Tab-separated table of C-alpha atoms in Angstrom:
chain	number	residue	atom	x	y	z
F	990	UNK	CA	99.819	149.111	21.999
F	991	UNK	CA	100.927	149.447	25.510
F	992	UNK	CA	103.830	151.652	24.477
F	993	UNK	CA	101.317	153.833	22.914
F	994	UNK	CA	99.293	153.804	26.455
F	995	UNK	CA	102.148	154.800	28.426
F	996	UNK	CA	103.331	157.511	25.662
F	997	UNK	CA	100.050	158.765	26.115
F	998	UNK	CA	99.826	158.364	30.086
F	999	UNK	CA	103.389	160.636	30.599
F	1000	UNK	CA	101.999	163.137	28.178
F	1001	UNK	CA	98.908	163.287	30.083
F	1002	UNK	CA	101.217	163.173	33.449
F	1003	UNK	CA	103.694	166.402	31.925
F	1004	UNK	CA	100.672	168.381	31.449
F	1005	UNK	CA	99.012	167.729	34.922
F	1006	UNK	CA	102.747	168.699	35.912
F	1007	UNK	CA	102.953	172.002	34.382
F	1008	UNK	CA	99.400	172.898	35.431
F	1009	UNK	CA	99.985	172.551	38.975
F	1010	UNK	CA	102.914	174.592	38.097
F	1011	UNK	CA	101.264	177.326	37.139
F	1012	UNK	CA	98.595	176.577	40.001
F	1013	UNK	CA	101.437	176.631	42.553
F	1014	UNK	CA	102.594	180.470	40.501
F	1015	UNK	CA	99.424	181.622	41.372
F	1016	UNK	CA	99.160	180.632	45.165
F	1017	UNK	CA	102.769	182.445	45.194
F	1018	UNK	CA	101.188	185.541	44.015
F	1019	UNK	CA	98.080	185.715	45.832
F	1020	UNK	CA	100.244	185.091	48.682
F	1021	UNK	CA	102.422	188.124	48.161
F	1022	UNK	CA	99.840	190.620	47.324
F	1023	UNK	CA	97.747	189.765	50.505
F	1024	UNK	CA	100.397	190.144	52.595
F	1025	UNK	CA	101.773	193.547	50.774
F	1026	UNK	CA	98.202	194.787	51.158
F	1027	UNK	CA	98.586	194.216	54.996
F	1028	UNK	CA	101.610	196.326	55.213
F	1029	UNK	CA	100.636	198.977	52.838
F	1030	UNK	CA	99.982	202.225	54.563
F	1031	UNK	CA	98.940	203.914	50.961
F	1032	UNK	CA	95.969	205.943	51.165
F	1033	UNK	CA	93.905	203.802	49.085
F	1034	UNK	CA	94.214	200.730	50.955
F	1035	UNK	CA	92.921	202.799	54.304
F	1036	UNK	CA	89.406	203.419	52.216
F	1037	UNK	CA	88.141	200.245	54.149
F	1038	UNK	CA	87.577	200.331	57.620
F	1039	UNK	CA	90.533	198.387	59.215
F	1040	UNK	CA	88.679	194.960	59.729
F	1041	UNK	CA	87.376	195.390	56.157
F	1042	UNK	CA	90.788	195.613	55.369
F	1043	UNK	CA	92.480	192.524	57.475
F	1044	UNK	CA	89.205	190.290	55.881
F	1045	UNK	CA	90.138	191.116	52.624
F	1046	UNK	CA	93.985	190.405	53.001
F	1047	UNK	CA	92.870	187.386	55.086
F	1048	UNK	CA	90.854	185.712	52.162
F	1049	UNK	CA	93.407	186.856	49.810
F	1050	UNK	CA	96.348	185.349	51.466
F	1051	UNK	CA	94.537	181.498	52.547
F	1052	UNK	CA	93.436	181.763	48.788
F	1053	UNK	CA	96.783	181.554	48.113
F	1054	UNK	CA	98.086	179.283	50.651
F	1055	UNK	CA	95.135	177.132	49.395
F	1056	UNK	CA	96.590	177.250	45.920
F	1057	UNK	CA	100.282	176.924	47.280
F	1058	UNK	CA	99.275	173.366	48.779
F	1059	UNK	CA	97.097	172.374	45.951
F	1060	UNK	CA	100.037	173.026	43.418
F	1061	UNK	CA	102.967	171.274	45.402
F	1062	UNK	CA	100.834	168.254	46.384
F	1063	UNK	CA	99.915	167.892	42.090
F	1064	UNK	CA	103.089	168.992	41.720
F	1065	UNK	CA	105.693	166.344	43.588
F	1066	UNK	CA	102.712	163.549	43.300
F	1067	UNK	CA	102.900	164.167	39.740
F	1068	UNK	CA	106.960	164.101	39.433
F	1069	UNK	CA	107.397	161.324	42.571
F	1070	UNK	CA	104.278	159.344	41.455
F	1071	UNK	CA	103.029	159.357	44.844
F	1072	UNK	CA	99.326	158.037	45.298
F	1073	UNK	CA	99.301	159.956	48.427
F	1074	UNK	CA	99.529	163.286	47.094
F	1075	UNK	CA	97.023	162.588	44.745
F	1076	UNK	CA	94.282	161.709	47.353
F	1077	UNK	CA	95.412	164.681	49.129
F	1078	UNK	CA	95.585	166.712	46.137
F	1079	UNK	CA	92.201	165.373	45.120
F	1080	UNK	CA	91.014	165.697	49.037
F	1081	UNK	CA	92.112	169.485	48.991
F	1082	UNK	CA	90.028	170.360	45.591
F	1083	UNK	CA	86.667	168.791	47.032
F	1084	UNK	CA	87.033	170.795	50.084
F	1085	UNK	CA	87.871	174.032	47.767
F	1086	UNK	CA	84.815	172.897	45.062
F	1087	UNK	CA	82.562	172.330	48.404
F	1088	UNK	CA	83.520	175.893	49.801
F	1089	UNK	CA	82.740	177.820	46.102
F	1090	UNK	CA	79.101	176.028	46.341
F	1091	UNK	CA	78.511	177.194	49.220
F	1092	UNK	CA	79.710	180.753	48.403
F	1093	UNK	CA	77.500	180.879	45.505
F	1094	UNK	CA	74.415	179.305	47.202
F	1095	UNK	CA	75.113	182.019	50.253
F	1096	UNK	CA	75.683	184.978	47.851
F	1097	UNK	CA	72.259	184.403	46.365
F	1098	UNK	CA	70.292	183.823	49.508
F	1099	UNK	CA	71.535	186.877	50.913
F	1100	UNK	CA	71.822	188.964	48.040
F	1101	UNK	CA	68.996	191.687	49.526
F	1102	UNK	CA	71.146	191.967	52.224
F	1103	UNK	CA	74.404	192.438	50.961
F	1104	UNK	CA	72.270	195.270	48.345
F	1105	UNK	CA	71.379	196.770	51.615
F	1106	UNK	CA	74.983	196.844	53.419
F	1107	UNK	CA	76.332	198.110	49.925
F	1108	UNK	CA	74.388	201.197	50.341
F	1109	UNK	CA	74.838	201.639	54.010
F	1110	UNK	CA	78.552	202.029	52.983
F	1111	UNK	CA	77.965	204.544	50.384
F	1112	UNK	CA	76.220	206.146	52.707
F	1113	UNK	CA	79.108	206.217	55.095
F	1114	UNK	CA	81.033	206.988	52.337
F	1115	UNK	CA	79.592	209.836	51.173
F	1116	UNK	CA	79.310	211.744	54.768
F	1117	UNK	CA	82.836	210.877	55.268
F	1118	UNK	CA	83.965	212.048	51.938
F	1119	UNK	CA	85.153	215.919	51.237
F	1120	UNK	CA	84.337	216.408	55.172
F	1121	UNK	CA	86.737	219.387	56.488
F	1122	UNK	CA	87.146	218.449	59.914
F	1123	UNK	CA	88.220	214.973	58.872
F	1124	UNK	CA	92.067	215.411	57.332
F	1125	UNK	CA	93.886	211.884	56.831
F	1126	UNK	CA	95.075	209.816	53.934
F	1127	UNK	CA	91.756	207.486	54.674
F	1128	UNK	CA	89.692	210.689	53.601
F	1129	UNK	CA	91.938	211.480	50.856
F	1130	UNK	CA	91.496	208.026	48.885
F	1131	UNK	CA	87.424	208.133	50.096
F	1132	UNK	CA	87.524	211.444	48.480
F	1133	UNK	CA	89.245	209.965	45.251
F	1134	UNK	CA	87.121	206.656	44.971
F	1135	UNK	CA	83.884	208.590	45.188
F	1136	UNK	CA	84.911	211.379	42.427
F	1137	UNK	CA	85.458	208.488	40.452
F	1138	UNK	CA	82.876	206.364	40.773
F	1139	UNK	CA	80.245	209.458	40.409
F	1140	UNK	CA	82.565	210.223	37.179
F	1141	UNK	CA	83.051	207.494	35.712
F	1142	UNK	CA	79.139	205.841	36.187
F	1143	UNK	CA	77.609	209.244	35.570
F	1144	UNK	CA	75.906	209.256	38.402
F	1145	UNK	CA	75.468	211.526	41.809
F	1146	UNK	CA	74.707	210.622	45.225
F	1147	UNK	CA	73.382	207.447	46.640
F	1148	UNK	CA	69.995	207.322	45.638
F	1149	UNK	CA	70.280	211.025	43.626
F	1150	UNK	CA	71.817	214.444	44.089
F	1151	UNK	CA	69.837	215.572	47.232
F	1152	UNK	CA	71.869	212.824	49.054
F	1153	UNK	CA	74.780	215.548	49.261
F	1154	UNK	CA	72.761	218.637	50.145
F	1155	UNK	CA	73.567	219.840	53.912
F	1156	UNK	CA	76.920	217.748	53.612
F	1157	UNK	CA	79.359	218.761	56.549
F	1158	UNK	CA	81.497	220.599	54.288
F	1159	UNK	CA	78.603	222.892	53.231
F	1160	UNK	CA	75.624	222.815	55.718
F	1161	UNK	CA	72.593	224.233	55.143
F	1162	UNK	CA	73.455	224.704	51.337
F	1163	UNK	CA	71.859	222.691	48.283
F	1164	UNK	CA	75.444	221.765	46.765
F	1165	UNK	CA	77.153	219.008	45.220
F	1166	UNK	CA	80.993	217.619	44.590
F	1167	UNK	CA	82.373	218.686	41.365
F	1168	UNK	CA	82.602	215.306	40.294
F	1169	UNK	CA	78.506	215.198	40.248
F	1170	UNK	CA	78.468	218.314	37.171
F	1171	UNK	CA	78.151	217.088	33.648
F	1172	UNK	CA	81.013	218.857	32.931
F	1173	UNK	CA	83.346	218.884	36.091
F	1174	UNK	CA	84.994	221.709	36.890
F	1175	UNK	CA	85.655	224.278	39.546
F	1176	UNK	CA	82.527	224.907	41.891
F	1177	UNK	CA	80.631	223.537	38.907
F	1178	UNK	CA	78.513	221.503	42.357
F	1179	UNK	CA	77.158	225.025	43.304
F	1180	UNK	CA	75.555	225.781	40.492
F	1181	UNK	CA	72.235	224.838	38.857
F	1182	UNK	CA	70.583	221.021	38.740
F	1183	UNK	CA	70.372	221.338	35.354
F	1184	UNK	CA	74.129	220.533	34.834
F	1185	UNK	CA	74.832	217.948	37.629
F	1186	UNK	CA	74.029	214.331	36.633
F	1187	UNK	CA	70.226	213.189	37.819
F	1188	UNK	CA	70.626	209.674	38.608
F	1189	UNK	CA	72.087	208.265	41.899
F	1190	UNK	CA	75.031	205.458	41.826
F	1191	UNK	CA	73.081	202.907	44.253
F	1192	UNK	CA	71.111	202.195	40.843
F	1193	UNK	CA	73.705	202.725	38.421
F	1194	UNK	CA	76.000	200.194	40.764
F	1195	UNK	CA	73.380	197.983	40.850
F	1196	UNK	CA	72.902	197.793	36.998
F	1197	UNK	CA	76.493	197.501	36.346
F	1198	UNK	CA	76.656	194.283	38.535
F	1199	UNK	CA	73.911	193.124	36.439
F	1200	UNK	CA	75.486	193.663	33.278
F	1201	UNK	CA	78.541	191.846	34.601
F	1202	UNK	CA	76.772	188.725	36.054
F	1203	UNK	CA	76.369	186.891	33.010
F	1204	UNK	CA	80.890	187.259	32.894
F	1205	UNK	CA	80.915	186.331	36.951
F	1206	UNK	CA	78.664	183.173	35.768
F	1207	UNK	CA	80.555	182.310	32.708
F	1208	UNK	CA	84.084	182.851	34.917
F	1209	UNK	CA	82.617	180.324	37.666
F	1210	UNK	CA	81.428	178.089	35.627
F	1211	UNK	CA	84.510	177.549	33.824
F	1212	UNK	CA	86.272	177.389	37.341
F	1213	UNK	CA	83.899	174.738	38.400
F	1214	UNK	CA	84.354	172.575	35.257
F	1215	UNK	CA	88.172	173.321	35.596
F	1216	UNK	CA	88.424	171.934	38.837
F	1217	UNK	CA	85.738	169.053	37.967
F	1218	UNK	CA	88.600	167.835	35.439
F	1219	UNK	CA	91.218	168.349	38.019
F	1220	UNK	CA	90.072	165.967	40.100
F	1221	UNK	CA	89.433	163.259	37.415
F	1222	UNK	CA	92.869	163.773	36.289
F	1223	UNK	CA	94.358	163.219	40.061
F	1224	UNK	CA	92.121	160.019	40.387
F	1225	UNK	CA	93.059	158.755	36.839
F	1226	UNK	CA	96.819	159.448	37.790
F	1227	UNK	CA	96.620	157.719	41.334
F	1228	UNK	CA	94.903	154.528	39.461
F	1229	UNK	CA	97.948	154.600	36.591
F	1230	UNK	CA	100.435	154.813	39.392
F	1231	UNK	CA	98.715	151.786	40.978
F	1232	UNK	CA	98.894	150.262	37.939
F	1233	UNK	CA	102.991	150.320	37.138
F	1234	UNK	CA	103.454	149.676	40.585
F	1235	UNK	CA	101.821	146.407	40.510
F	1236	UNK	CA	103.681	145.877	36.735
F	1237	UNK	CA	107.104	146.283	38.768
C-alpha cells in the first residue's frame, strides 16, 4: 500500500514537473516577443501611439517574467523537493489569481468607458488615416489596419459613411476609402451610396466582441480553474515533502 502511495505521489510530482515546464516555455516566449515588439521599428507596430505601444510591451514582457518565476520556482521545488519553492510558487499564483479578479471586476465596471475611448481612437484613426500631408510608416500601417477592418467587418466609418465625408484628403467632397465600396476597387469611394457598405464599424466592433465573449469567458474560466488546481497541487506537494522528510 504505501509503495502504491508513493508510485502514485512521483507520478503526480513528474507531471507538476513537466507543467511548470511548459509554464516556464511560455514565460520564455512572452518574454521575447515583448521585448522584440519594443525594438521593432515595422510600420505596424507604430499604429499605436508610442505609450500605447511601451504599455503593451510592458504587460507583455512582466507577463512573462511572471510566468518565468512561476515555472522555475514549480520547477526546481518540484525536482529539489523544496517546501520553499512551493509556498513561493503557491504565494506567486495567489498574487497572479488576485490580479485576474481584479482585471475582470475592473473591465466590467468600466466597460462604458473603455466603449467610449474605443471610439475616440477610431476616431483618431480615421482622420489620421489616408491624410496627404501626413507621410510616415505610422500612417502607412493606420492606412492598412483601417482598409481592413472596414473590409473585412463590412462596415464604413465610425458610426456610418458620413464619418469620412470632408476627410483631409478630400475636403469639401462627400467621398469614401475604397475599402468602404461593396466591391473595392479603384475610386469605387467616389461614387454612389448605393455601393459603399451602410453600417459603421463602432457597431459592427461592438457586436463582434459580443459574439466572442462567451470564448473570452469560457478561456478565463478555464484559466481560473487551471490555476485553482495549481495551487492545490503545490500545497499537496509541500505537505508530501513534509511528509518523507519526517519518514527520513
Amino acid at each position: 500500500m504505501g509503495s502504491m502511495k508513493t508510485s502514485a505521489f512521483c507520478t503526480f510530482k513528474y507531471i507538476f514537473i513537466i507543467f511548470n515546464v511548459i509554464i516556464w516555455l511560455i514565460g520564455c516566449g512572452l518574454f521575447s516577443v515583448g521585448i522584440w515588439m519594443q525594438v521593432n521599428t515595422g510600420p505596424y507596430i507604430n499604429l499605436l501611439p508610442s505609450h500605447y505601444v511601451f504599455g503593451a510591451t510592458a504587460i507583455i514582457c512582466i507577463t512573462g517574467v511572471v510566468a518565468l518565476i512561476i515555472g522555475f520556482c514549480g520547477l526546481v521545488g518540484g525536482i529539489m523537493e523544496s517546501r520553499l519553492c512551493m509556498v513561493v510558487y503557491f504565494v506567486f499564483n495567489i498574487v497572479v489569481f488576485a490580479a485576474e479578479i481584479t482585471i475582470i471586476a475592473i473591465g466590467f465596471s468600466k466597460k462604458s468607458q473603455l466603449q467610449s475611448f474605443v471610439k475616440e481612437e477610431l476616431m483618431y484613426s480615421l482622420e489620421f488615416s489616408h491624410n496627404p500631408d501626413i507621410q510616415s510608416n505610422k500612417r502607412e500601417g493606420v492606412d492598412n489596419v483601417i482598409d481592413y477592418i472596414q473590409q473585412d467587418l463590412k462596415c464604413c466609418g465610425i458610426n456610418n459613411y458620413t464619418d469620412w465625408f470632408n476627410h483631409p484628403a478630400w475636403p469639401g467632397k462627400s467621398y469614401v476609402t475604397d475599402s468602404c465600396c461593396l466591391h473595392e476597387g479603384e475610386e469605387c469611394g467616389k461614387s454612389s451610396t448605393a455601393v459603399w457598405f451602410r453600417r459603421g464599424c463602432k457597431g459592427e466592433i461592438d457586436y463582434w466582441f459580443i459574439q466572442n465573449m462567451t470564448a473570452l469567458g469560457i478561456s478565463a474560466l478555464m484559466i481560473i480553474v487551471l490555476q485553482v488546481c495549481t495551487m492545490a497541487a503545490s500545497l499537496c506537494l509541500c505537505w508530501g515533502f513534509r511528509e518523507d522528510k519526517f519518514r527520513n
